[in-house]
């Protein structure tokens, strides 16, 4: 029975399939509940929520499912040099973005606000909320937080983009590791070397991580149908995490335009770039990304996002997709379904068929 793995046993779910969390407001409680109710593990990306919002989202999820679910945080939310800008730095950033602000008829944002550290309060709220799983990216929570999760019965799942990161997570006492290949949509959550130096594909990464650590391994990146899931399980994964496939569903909190683009031939091509946030992420290519890449105009995270977030919103409003960001992974062209229950049904039936197929046929 392919369904029964170390991951499903530890978390208490029917199928080893996780709906990946989405930051940036793309998660929805409806999507989490749909996936958890279908026997998978729904996840809510909470890195941009306050402590109170985390508690209220948890209540909303529990109102629609009594099944296990995951809450997700970013351990680090400021890169080196990303704390703030002096006047000269601000002026030169505005100068770079001004043609786009002019094109969209908008004002440049003011001086970036001082960073307010939310992570500590978010972790407190998360432990109080007691999700079945605390998944995280961009680092490793403190030993104290990991110990408190253990006492609270919360399983921890940390993202790795390399074998070295997977080993570091295991050594710190994290319960399970997400091996995420560079095919994945969204940000590259590397935390030891630069993301550009940590671009391993899912196919080589998963078996290497499986060989290197003793804790359960979850594979992510590039899976769009049952063949990818069966392949990842065959490579040694104890579970899989799909993001783009669920982002494309009606229950996610993205726009219809984004969903349609994921199902369009536009998604045949995706790029990795720091253009929108200052951290490397995969999305659909467009004029803005090409321009920023040409001159490598990247401010450290989260400063780049400070200047591009209002620009993206204005671009969407003005119907200018060439300036807006649309996240997607390399598996997008494989996608067929627009409801989370249909994605789950196709994956579980498909994997069962693949593993039940007699050999030599
Ligand atoms: C729009 C978007 C936002 C994401 N935000 C987060 C996040 O906040 N935290 C996280 O751990 N993973 C995040 N991810 C990664 C997904 O949870 C998942 O691991 C990844 O999408 C899997 O690769 P796939 O897109 O090829 O299926 C995000 C992915 C996308 C597409």
mmCIF file of C-alpha atoms and ligand atoms in Angstrom:
data_model
loop_
_atom_site.group_PDB
_atom_site.id
_atom_site.type_symbol
_atom_site.label_atom_id
_atom_site.label_comp_id
_atom_site.label_asym_id
_atom_site.label_seq_id
_atom_site.Cartn_x
_atom_site.Cartn_y
_atom_site.Cartn_z
ATOM 1 C CA UNK A 1 0.000 0.000 0.000
ATOM 2 C CA UNK A 2 1.758 3.134 -1.233
ATOM 3 C CA UNK A 3 -0.488 5.323 0.941
ATOM 4 C CA UNK A 4 1.022 4.145 4.207
ATOM 5 C CA UNK A 5 4.402 5.798 4.870
ATOM 6 C CA UNK A 6 6.414 7.095 7.807
ATOM 7 C CA UNK A 7 4.926 10.509 7.035
ATOM 8 C CA UNK A 8 1.259 9.449 7.019
ATOM 9 C CA UNK A 9 1.822 7.458 10.213
ATOM 10 C CA UNK A 10 3.493 10.387 11.984
ATOM 11 C CA UNK A 11 0.902 12.962 10.934
ATOM 12 C CA UNK A 12 -2.197 10.764 10.922
ATOM 13 C CA UNK A 13 -3.433 11.328 7.364
ATOM 14 C CA UNK A 14 -4.702 8.972 4.668
ATOM 15 C CA UNK A 15 -2.496 9.914 1.686
ATOM 16 C CA UNK A 16 1.135 11.133 1.645
ATOM 17 C CA UNK A 17 0.173 14.248 -0.321
ATOM 18 C CA UNK A 18 0.645 17.790 0.983
ATOM 19 C CA UNK A 19 -0.829 20.940 -0.472
ATOM 20 C CA UNK A 20 2.139 23.307 -0.273
ATOM 21 C CA UNK A 21 1.661 26.513 1.718
ATOM 22 C CA UNK A 22 1.523 29.846 -0.106
ATOM 23 C CA UNK A 23 2.712 33.122 1.328
ATOM 24 C CA UNK A 24 1.808 36.517 -0.066
ATOM 25 C CA UNK A 25 -1.911 36.059 0.602
ATOM 26 C CA UNK A 26 -2.351 33.146 -1.830
ATOM 27 C CA UNK A 27 -3.341 30.597 0.838
ATOM 28 C CA UNK A 28 -6.990 30.082 1.738
ATOM 29 C CA UNK A 29 -8.673 28.195 4.554
ATOM 30 C CA UNK A 30 -11.039 26.711 1.955
ATOM 31 C CA UNK A 31 -8.130 25.104 0.074
ATOM 32 C CA UNK A 32 -6.555 23.766 3.289
ATOM 33 C CA UNK A 33 -9.870 22.198 4.318
ATOM 34 C CA UNK A 34 -10.537 20.764 0.842
ATOM 35 C CA UNK A 35 -7.165 18.966 0.769
ATOM 36 C CA UNK A 36 -7.259 17.791 4.386
ATOM 37 C CA UNK A 37 -10.846 16.572 3.986
ATOM 38 C CA UNK A 38 -9.748 14.624 0.886
ATOM 39 C CA UNK A 39 -7.182 12.742 2.989
ATOM 40 C CA UNK A 40 -4.091 14.863 2.243
ATOM 41 C CA UNK A 41 -2.481 17.572 4.349
ATOM 42 C CA UNK A 42 -3.604 21.138 3.652
ATOM 43 C CA UNK A 43 -1.144 23.916 4.558
ATOM 44 C CA UNK A 44 -1.640 27.615 5.220
ATOM 45 C CA UNK A 45 1.223 30.052 4.575
ATOM 46 C CA UNK A 46 1.201 32.419 7.544
ATOM 47 C CA UNK A 47 4.458 34.349 7.187
ATOM 48 C CA UNK A 48 2.695 37.597 6.455
ATOM 49 C CA UNK A 49 0.063 37.224 9.209
ATOM 50 C CA UNK A 50 0.107 38.737 12.693
ATOM 51 C CA UNK A 51 -0.138 36.462 15.740
ATOM 52 C CA UNK A 52 -3.864 37.247 16.095
ATOM 53 C CA UNK A 53 -4.477 36.507 12.431
ATOM 54 C CA UNK A 54 -2.738 33.136 12.805
ATOM 55 C CA UNK A 55 -5.089 32.217 15.636
ATOM 56 C CA UNK A 56 -8.137 33.365 13.710
ATOM 57 C CA UNK A 57 -7.098 31.501 10.512
ATOM 58 C CA UNK A 58 -6.630 28.360 12.628
ATOM 59 C CA UNK A 59 -10.147 28.730 14.009
ATOM 60 C CA UNK A 60 -11.513 29.133 10.490
ATOM 61 C CA UNK A 61 -9.690 25.998 9.319
ATOM 62 C CA UNK A 62 -10.995 24.011 12.308
ATOM 63 C CA UNK A 63 -14.538 25.165 11.492
ATOM 64 C CA UNK A 64 -14.291 23.409 8.128
ATOM 65 C CA UNK A 65 -12.163 20.346 8.843
ATOM 66 C CA UNK A 66 -11.380 18.170 11.835
ATOM 67 C CA UNK A 67 -8.446 16.621 9.943
ATOM 68 C CA UNK A 68 -4.723 17.430 10.438
ATOM 69 C CA UNK A 69 -3.314 20.514 8.669
ATOM 70 C CA UNK A 70 -0.045 22.485 8.587
ATOM 71 C CA UNK A 71 0.805 26.112 9.321
ATOM 72 C CA UNK A 72 3.878 27.579 7.632
ATOM 73 C CA UNK A 73 6.296 30.377 8.569
ATOM 74 C CA UNK A 74 9.450 31.941 7.158
ATOM 75 C CA UNK A 75 12.220 31.684 9.758
ATOM 76 C CA UNK A 76 14.155 34.606 8.299
ATOM 77 C CA UNK A 77 12.478 37.558 6.664
ATOM 78 C CA UNK A 78 15.399 39.972 6.177
ATOM 79 C CA UNK A 79 18.484 39.303 4.059
ATOM 80 C CA UNK A 80 21.841 40.927 4.677
ATOM 81 C CA UNK A 81 21.574 44.621 3.825
ATOM 82 C CA UNK A 82 17.796 44.408 3.684
ATOM 83 C CA UNK A 83 17.139 46.205 6.988
ATOM 84 C CA UNK A 84 16.667 49.620 5.419
ATOM 85 C CA UNK A 85 17.946 52.244 2.976
ATOM 86 C CA UNK A 86 19.652 55.594 3.399
ATOM 87 C CA UNK A 87 18.383 58.591 1.420
ATOM 88 C CA UNK A 88 20.815 58.029 -1.465
ATOM 89 C CA UNK A 89 19.881 54.327 -1.708
ATOM 90 C CA UNK A 90 16.187 55.218 -1.662
ATOM 91 C CA UNK A 91 16.602 57.843 -4.419
ATOM 92 C CA UNK A 92 18.511 55.480 -6.681
ATOM 93 C CA UNK A 93 15.899 52.712 -6.202
ATOM 94 C CA UNK A 94 13.066 55.120 -7.017
ATOM 95 C CA UNK A 95 14.965 56.310 -10.078
ATOM 96 C CA UNK A 96 15.166 52.734 -11.347
ATOM 97 C CA UNK A 97 11.467 51.956 -10.796
ATOM 98 C CA UNK A 98 10.125 55.415 -11.802
ATOM 99 C CA UNK A 99 9.469 54.572 -15.499
ATOM 100 C CA UNK A 100 7.166 51.728 -14.349
ATOM 101 C CA UNK A 101 5.432 53.925 -11.769
ATOM 102 C CA UNK A 102 4.928 56.527 -14.538
ATOM 103 C CA UNK A 103 3.621 53.898 -16.963
ATOM 104 C CA UNK A 104 1.084 52.819 -14.328
ATOM 105 C CA UNK A 105 0.228 56.393 -13.271
ATOM 106 C CA UNK A 106 1.163 55.741 -9.646
ATOM 107 C CA UNK A 107 3.239 57.444 -6.964
ATOM 108 C CA UNK A 108 6.521 55.900 -5.872
ATOM 109 C CA UNK A 109 6.253 54.366 -2.386
ATOM 110 C CA UNK A 110 7.902 56.335 0.434
ATOM 111 C CA UNK A 111 11.045 55.389 2.328
ATOM 112 C CA UNK A 112 10.880 51.685 3.378
ATOM 113 C CA UNK A 113 9.513 51.319 6.896
ATOM 114 C CA UNK A 114 11.822 49.949 9.568
ATOM 115 C CA UNK A 115 11.486 46.195 9.713
ATOM 116 C CA UNK A 116 9.247 44.997 12.557
ATOM 117 C CA UNK A 117 10.237 41.493 13.653
ATOM 118 C CA UNK A 118 7.081 39.350 13.706
ATOM 119 C CA UNK A 119 8.542 35.842 13.712
ATOM 120 C CA UNK A 120 8.810 35.409 17.503
ATOM 121 C CA UNK A 121 5.164 36.410 18.024
ATOM 122 C CA UNK A 122 4.098 34.274 15.046
ATOM 123 C CA UNK A 123 5.806 31.194 16.504
ATOM 124 C CA UNK A 124 4.105 31.764 19.864
ATOM 125 C CA UNK A 125 0.721 31.937 18.115
ATOM 126 C CA UNK A 126 1.525 28.874 16.015
ATOM 127 C CA UNK A 127 2.437 26.775 19.055
ATOM 128 C CA UNK A 128 -0.736 27.946 20.801
ATOM 129 C CA UNK A 129 -2.746 27.026 17.664
ATOM 130 C CA UNK A 130 -1.300 23.477 17.698
ATOM 131 C CA UNK A 131 -1.490 22.504 14.030
ATOM 132 C CA UNK A 132 -0.483 18.904 13.317
ATOM 133 C CA UNK A 133 2.542 20.200 11.385
ATOM 134 C CA UNK A 134 4.679 23.356 11.560
ATOM 135 C CA UNK A 135 6.377 23.680 8.183
ATOM 136 C CA UNK A 136 8.980 26.361 7.632
ATOM 137 C CA UNK A 137 11.440 27.760 5.109
ATOM 138 C CA UNK A 138 14.547 29.978 5.032
ATOM 139 C CA UNK A 139 16.310 28.582 8.087
ATOM 140 C CA UNK A 140 15.889 26.500 11.221
ATOM 141 C CA UNK A 141 13.847 27.495 14.302
ATOM 142 C CA UNK A 142 15.709 27.646 17.628
ATOM 143 C CA UNK A 143 16.245 24.499 19.698
ATOM 144 C CA UNK A 144 13.790 25.918 22.214
ATOM 145 C CA UNK A 145 11.027 26.330 19.612
ATOM 146 C CA UNK A 146 11.658 22.826 18.255
ATOM 147 C CA UNK A 147 11.510 21.393 21.790
ATOM 148 C CA UNK A 148 8.258 23.214 22.525
ATOM 149 C CA UNK A 149 6.731 21.897 19.292
ATOM 150 C CA UNK A 150 7.730 18.379 20.317
ATOM 151 C CA UNK A 151 6.050 18.803 23.715
ATOM 152 C CA UNK A 152 2.934 20.276 22.066
ATOM 153 C CA UNK A 153 2.738 17.306 19.650
ATOM 154 C CA UNK A 154 3.432 19.486 16.602
ATOM 155 C CA UNK A 155 5.568 17.775 13.943
ATOM 156 C CA UNK A 156 8.178 20.026 12.347
ATOM 157 C CA UNK A 157 8.910 19.988 8.604
ATOM 158 C CA UNK A 158 11.850 22.065 7.368
ATOM 159 C CA UNK A 159 12.705 22.884 3.754
ATOM 160 C CA UNK A 160 16.071 21.974 2.221
ATOM 161 C CA UNK A 161 17.391 22.756 -1.255
ATOM 162 C CA UNK A 162 20.632 20.779 -0.787
ATOM 163 C CA UNK A 163 21.863 17.709 1.090
ATOM 164 C CA UNK A 164 23.843 19.999 3.438
ATOM 165 C CA UNK A 165 20.650 21.834 4.422
ATOM 166 C CA UNK A 166 18.807 18.536 4.967
ATOM 167 C CA UNK A 167 21.589 17.327 7.255
ATOM 168 C CA UNK A 168 21.566 20.626 9.176
ATOM 169 C CA UNK A 169 17.796 20.316 9.717
ATOM 170 C CA UNK A 170 18.142 16.747 10.987
ATOM 171 C CA UNK A 171 21.073 17.665 13.259
ATOM 172 C CA UNK A 172 18.989 20.468 14.794
ATOM 173 C CA UNK A 173 16.244 17.987 15.721
ATOM 174 C CA UNK A 174 13.676 18.826 13.022
ATOM 175 C CA UNK A 175 11.229 15.909 12.593
ATOM 176 C CA UNK A 176 10.941 15.776 8.788
ATOM 177 C CA UNK A 177 12.645 17.356 5.796
ATOM 178 C CA UNK A 178 11.194 18.809 2.592
ATOM 179 C CA UNK A 179 13.582 18.219 -0.307
ATOM 180 C CA UNK A 180 12.575 20.902 -2.761
ATOM 181 C CA UNK A 181 13.962 20.834 -6.283
ATOM 182 C CA UNK A 182 14.537 23.897 -8.435
ATOM 183 C CA UNK A 183 11.498 23.050 -10.598
ATOM 184 C CA UNK A 184 9.221 24.312 -7.799
ATOM 185 C CA UNK A 185 7.069 27.420 -8.047
ATOM 186 C CA UNK A 186 7.618 30.249 -5.565
ATOM 187 C CA UNK A 187 10.812 31.115 -3.687
ATOM 188 C CA UNK A 188 13.936 28.972 -3.376
ATOM 189 C CA UNK A 189 14.182 28.591 0.404
ATOM 190 C CA UNK A 190 17.982 28.073 0.543
ATOM 191 C CA UNK A 191 19.604 29.033 3.831
ATOM 192 C CA UNK A 192 23.211 27.806 3.778
ATOM 193 C CA UNK A 193 24.527 28.873 0.380
ATOM 194 C CA UNK A 194 23.046 31.410 -2.009
ATOM 195 C CA UNK A 195 19.955 30.124 -3.815
ATOM 196 C CA UNK A 196 21.805 30.357 -7.153
ATOM 197 C CA UNK A 197 24.383 27.903 -5.799
ATOM 198 C CA UNK A 198 21.687 25.540 -4.513
ATOM 199 C CA UNK A 199 19.839 24.690 -7.706
ATOM 200 C CA UNK A 200 19.427 20.927 -7.528
ATOM 201 C CA UNK A 201 16.539 19.273 -9.375
ATOM 202 C CA UNK A 202 13.979 17.095 -7.579
ATOM 203 C CA UNK A 203 15.138 13.918 -9.379
ATOM 204 C CA UNK A 204 18.702 13.942 -7.957
ATOM 205 C CA UNK A 205 17.868 15.777 -4.703
ATOM 206 C CA UNK A 206 15.275 13.391 -3.254
ATOM 207 C CA UNK A 207 17.324 10.143 -3.312
ATOM 208 C CA UNK A 208 20.446 12.004 -2.102
ATOM 209 C CA UNK A 209 18.523 13.468 0.840
ATOM 210 C CA UNK A 210 16.923 10.089 1.527
ATOM 211 C CA UNK A 211 20.400 8.529 1.720
ATOM 212 C CA UNK A 212 21.797 11.340 3.872
ATOM 213 C CA UNK A 213 19.192 11.592 6.646
ATOM 214 C CA UNK A 214 17.207 9.177 8.793
ATOM 215 C CA UNK A 215 14.101 11.358 9.190
ATOM 216 C CA UNK A 216 11.115 11.183 6.796
ATOM 217 C CA UNK A 217 11.621 13.004 3.489
ATOM 218 C CA UNK A 218 8.969 14.958 1.592
ATOM 219 C CA UNK A 219 9.626 15.695 -2.097
ATOM 220 C CA UNK A 220 8.580 18.982 -3.722
ATOM 221 C CA UNK A 221 9.080 20.606 -7.087
ATOM 222 C CA UNK A 222 7.775 19.893 -10.565
ATOM 223 C CA UNK A 223 5.065 17.334 -9.835
ATOM 224 C CA UNK A 224 1.962 17.927 -11.942
ATOM 225 C CA UNK A 225 0.335 14.513 -12.108
ATOM 226 C CA UNK A 226 0.366 10.990 -10.656
ATOM 227 C CA UNK A 227 3.484 10.006 -12.621
ATOM 228 C CA UNK A 228 5.540 12.632 -10.811
ATOM 229 C CA UNK A 229 4.146 11.600 -7.436
ATOM 230 C CA UNK A 230 4.830 7.892 -8.083
ATOM 231 C CA UNK A 231 8.342 8.796 -9.246
ATOM 232 C CA UNK A 232 9.057 10.809 -6.087
ATOM 233 C CA UNK A 233 7.794 7.979 -3.863
ATOM 234 C CA UNK A 234 9.952 5.549 -5.838
ATOM 235 C CA UNK A 235 12.972 7.809 -5.265
ATOM 236 C CA UNK A 236 12.490 7.354 -1.534
ATOM 237 C CA UNK A 237 10.148 10.167 -0.560
ATOM 238 C CA UNK A 238 7.750 9.452 2.326
ATOM 239 C CA UNK A 239 5.356 12.101 0.997
ATOM 240 C CA UNK A 240 5.073 14.718 -1.732
ATOM 241 C CA UNK A 241 4.215 18.414 -1.613
ATOM 242 C CA UNK A 242 2.583 20.093 -4.609
ATOM 243 C CA UNK A 243 2.205 23.856 -4.853
ATOM 244 C CA UNK A 244 1.397 25.034 -8.369
ATOM 245 C CA UNK A 245 -1.211 22.274 -8.883
ATOM 246 C CA UNK A 246 -3.189 23.566 -5.886
ATOM 247 C CA UNK A 247 -2.531 27.267 -6.541
ATOM 248 C CA UNK A 248 -4.306 26.702 -9.872
ATOM 249 C CA UNK A 249 -7.444 25.439 -8.083
ATOM 250 C CA UNK A 250 -10.562 27.563 -7.619
ATOM 251 C CA UNK A 251 -10.189 27.294 -3.816
ATOM 252 C CA UNK A 252 -6.801 29.067 -3.686
ATOM 253 C CA UNK A 253 -6.648 32.774 -3.031
ATOM 254 C CA UNK A 254 -5.111 33.831 -6.312
ATOM 255 C CA UNK A 255 -6.844 35.585 -9.205
ATOM 256 C CA UNK A 256 -8.680 33.922 -12.099
ATOM 257 C CA UNK A 257 -6.159 35.574 -14.422
ATOM 258 C CA UNK A 258 -3.300 33.803 -12.607
ATOM 259 C CA UNK A 259 -5.140 30.456 -12.712
ATOM 260 C CA UNK A 260 -5.853 30.837 -16.423
ATOM 261 C CA UNK A 261 -2.191 31.664 -17.127
ATOM 262 C CA UNK A 262 -1.076 28.517 -15.281
ATOM 263 C CA UNK A 263 -3.293 26.456 -17.612
ATOM 264 C CA UNK A 264 -2.178 28.441 -20.685
ATOM 265 C CA UNK A 265 0.797 27.762 -22.948
ATOM 266 C CA UNK A 266 2.279 30.836 -21.193
ATOM 267 C CA UNK A 267 3.259 28.445 -18.406
ATOM 268 C CA UNK A 268 5.382 26.309 -20.771
ATOM 269 C CA UNK A 269 8.196 28.637 -19.762
ATOM 270 C CA UNK A 270 9.079 29.772 -16.239
ATOM 271 C CA UNK A 271 12.081 31.693 -14.898
ATOM 272 C CA UNK A 272 13.995 31.986 -11.649
ATOM 273 C CA UNK A 273 14.677 35.608 -10.763
ATOM 274 C CA UNK A 274 15.146 37.987 -7.836
ATOM 275 C CA UNK A 275 13.221 40.681 -9.747
ATOM 276 C CA UNK A 276 10.141 40.912 -7.551
ATOM 277 C CA UNK A 277 11.261 40.366 -3.977
ATOM 278 C CA UNK A 278 15.074 40.257 -3.923
ATOM 279 C CA UNK A 279 14.898 36.522 -3.162
ATOM 280 C CA UNK A 280 15.139 33.999 -5.980
ATOM 281 C CA UNK A 281 11.696 32.767 -7.060
ATOM 282 C CA UNK A 282 10.138 30.968 -10.003
ATOM 283 C CA UNK A 283 7.378 32.599 -12.012
ATOM 284 C CA UNK A 284 6.220 33.267 -15.579
ATOM 285 C CA UNK A 285 8.623 35.414 -17.593
ATOM 286 C CA UNK A 286 7.538 38.939 -18.564
ATOM 287 C CA UNK A 287 8.886 42.369 -19.546
ATOM 288 C CA UNK A 288 9.506 43.507 -15.969
ATOM 289 C CA UNK A 289 11.586 40.425 -15.099
ATOM 290 C CA UNK A 290 13.558 40.727 -18.361
ATOM 291 C CA UNK A 291 14.301 44.427 -17.704
ATOM 292 C CA UNK A 292 15.392 43.883 -14.107
ATOM 293 C CA UNK A 293 17.496 40.853 -15.064
ATOM 294 C CA UNK A 294 19.223 42.840 -17.823
ATOM 295 C CA UNK A 295 20.674 45.314 -15.320
ATOM 296 C CA UNK A 296 20.568 42.997 -12.257
ATOM 297 C CA UNK A 297 18.754 45.651 -10.226
ATOM 298 C CA UNK A 298 18.072 43.605 -7.108
ATOM 299 C CA UNK A 299 17.796 45.084 -3.632
ATOM 300 C CA UNK A 300 18.146 42.623 -0.744
ATOM 301 C CA UNK A 301 14.911 41.062 0.530
ATOM 302 C CA UNK A 302 12.519 42.585 1.582
ATOM 303 C CA UNK A 303 13.549 45.949 0.092
ATOM 304 C CA UNK A 304 12.947 44.909 -3.526
ATOM 305 C CA UNK A 305 9.429 43.816 -2.540
ATOM 306 C CA UNK A 306 8.829 47.227 -0.944
ATOM 307 C CA UNK A 307 9.224 48.863 -4.369
ATOM 308 C CA UNK A 308 7.535 46.154 -6.474
ATOM 309 C CA UNK A 309 4.482 45.206 -4.364
ATOM 310 C CA UNK A 310 2.513 48.410 -5.129
ATOM 311 C CA UNK A 311 3.739 48.194 -8.732
ATOM 312 C CA UNK A 312 2.384 44.633 -9.085
ATOM 313 C CA UNK A 313 -0.986 45.634 -7.638
ATOM 314 C CA UNK A 314 -1.246 48.626 -9.975
ATOM 315 C CA UNK A 315 -0.213 46.453 -12.936
ATOM 316 C CA UNK A 316 -3.000 43.955 -12.202
ATOM 317 C CA UNK A 317 -5.525 46.772 -11.901
ATOM 318 C CA UNK A 318 -4.334 48.350 -15.148
ATOM 319 C CA UNK A 319 -4.484 45.006 -17.004
ATOM 320 C CA UNK A 320 -0.719 44.979 -17.624
ATOM 321 C CA UNK A 321 0.410 41.374 -16.967
ATOM 322 C CA UNK A 322 3.809 42.275 -18.445
ATOM 323 C CA UNK A 323 4.550 44.056 -15.158
ATOM 324 C CA UNK A 324 2.677 41.801 -12.677
ATOM 325 C CA UNK A 325 4.132 38.650 -11.099
ATOM 326 C CA UNK A 326 2.569 35.235 -11.662
ATOM 327 C CA UNK A 327 4.223 32.434 -9.706
ATOM 328 C CA UNK A 328 4.306 28.958 -11.283
ATOM 329 C CA UNK A 329 6.511 25.874 -11.220
ATOM 330 C CA UNK A 330 7.828 23.817 -14.140
ATOM 331 C CA UNK A 331 5.075 21.209 -13.722
ATOM 332 C CA UNK A 332 2.340 23.665 -14.741
ATOM 333 C CA UNK A 333 1.851 22.293 -18.291
ATOM 334 C CA UNK A 334 0.913 18.912 -16.782
ATOM 335 C CA UNK A 335 -2.051 20.278 -14.834
ATOM 336 C CA UNK A 336 -5.656 19.427 -15.705
ATOM 337 C CA UNK A 337 -7.876 19.996 -12.703
ATOM 338 C CA UNK A 338 -9.351 23.157 -11.202
ATOM 339 C CA UNK A 339 -10.808 21.785 -7.938
ATOM 340 C CA UNK A 340 -8.654 20.518 -5.080
ATOM 341 C CA UNK A 341 -10.766 17.367 -4.599
ATOM 342 C CA UNK A 342 -10.294 16.539 -8.301
ATOM 343 C CA UNK A 343 -6.513 17.019 -8.020
ATOM 344 C CA UNK A 344 -6.473 14.720 -4.996
ATOM 345 C CA UNK A 345 -8.699 12.130 -6.726
ATOM 346 C CA UNK A 346 -6.586 12.093 -9.901
ATOM 347 C CA UNK A 347 -3.347 11.783 -7.925
ATOM 348 C CA UNK A 348 -4.509 9.028 -5.593
ATOM 349 C CA UNK A 349 -6.234 6.977 -8.334
ATOM 350 C CA UNK A 350 -3.337 7.526 -10.727
ATOM 351 C CA UNK A 351 -0.631 6.502 -8.245
ATOM 352 C CA UNK A 352 -2.645 3.419 -7.253
ATOM 353 C CA UNK A 353 -2.879 2.418 -10.926
ATOM 354 C CA UNK A 354 0.839 2.944 -11.489
ATOM 355 C CA UNK A 355 1.853 0.862 -8.473
ATOM 356 C CA UNK A 356 -0.720 -1.870 -9.212
ATOM 357 C CA UNK A 357 0.368 -2.223 -12.841
ATOM 358 C CA UNK A 358 1.787 -5.689 -13.462
ATOM 359 C CA UNK A 359 5.471 -5.535 -14.354
ATOM 360 C CA UNK A 360 6.694 -6.195 -17.924
ATOM 361 C CA UNK A 361 3.585 -4.803 -19.590
HETATM 362 C C1 LIG B 1 2.766 31.403 -5.037
HETATM 363 C C2 LIG B 1 3.583 30.488 -4.181
HETATM 364 C C3 LIG B 1 3.830 30.856 -2.868
HETATM 365 C C4 LIG B 1 4.556 30.001 -2.026
HETATM 366 N N1 LIG B 1 4.777 30.379 -0.737
HETATM 367 C C5 LIG B 1 5.394 29.526 0.126
HETATM 368 C C6 LIG B 1 5.537 29.856 1.504
HETATM 369 O O1 LIG B 1 5.149 30.927 1.974
HETATM 370 N N2 LIG B 1 6.147 28.924 2.301
HETATM 371 C C7 LIG B 1 6.599 27.714 1.827
HETATM 372 O O2 LIG B 1 7.108 26.908 2.599
HETATM 373 N N3 LIG B 1 6.480 27.391 0.523
HETATM 374 C C8 LIG B 1 5.883 28.266 -0.328
HETATM 375 N N4 LIG B 1 5.730 27.918 -1.657
HETATM 376 C C9 LIG B 1 6.229 26.603 -2.138
HETATM 377 C C10 LIG B 1 5.083 25.566 -2.184
HETATM 378 O O3 LIG B 1 4.516 25.379 -0.933
HETATM 379 C C11 LIG B 1 5.577 24.223 -2.736
HETATM 380 O O4 LIG B 1 6.610 23.676 -1.959
HETATM 381 C C12 LIG B 1 6.070 24.335 -4.171
HETATM 382 O O5 LIG B 1 5.182 25.125 -4.926
HETATM 383 C C13 LIG B 1 6.183 22.933 -4.776
HETATM 384 O O6 LIG B 1 6.590 22.975 -6.104
HETATM 385 P P1 LIG B 1 5.546 22.951 -7.357
HETATM 386 O O7 LIG B 1 5.038 24.354 -7.461
HETATM 387 O O8 LIG B 1 6.411 22.569 -8.494
HETATM 388 O O9 LIG B 1 4.479 21.973 -7.049
HETATM 389 C C14 LIG B 1 5.043 28.772 -2.516
HETATM 390 C C15 LIG B 1 4.789 28.406 -3.856
HETATM 391 C C16 LIG B 1 4.072 29.239 -4.681
HETATM 392 C C17 LIG B 1 3.799 28.802 -6.097
#
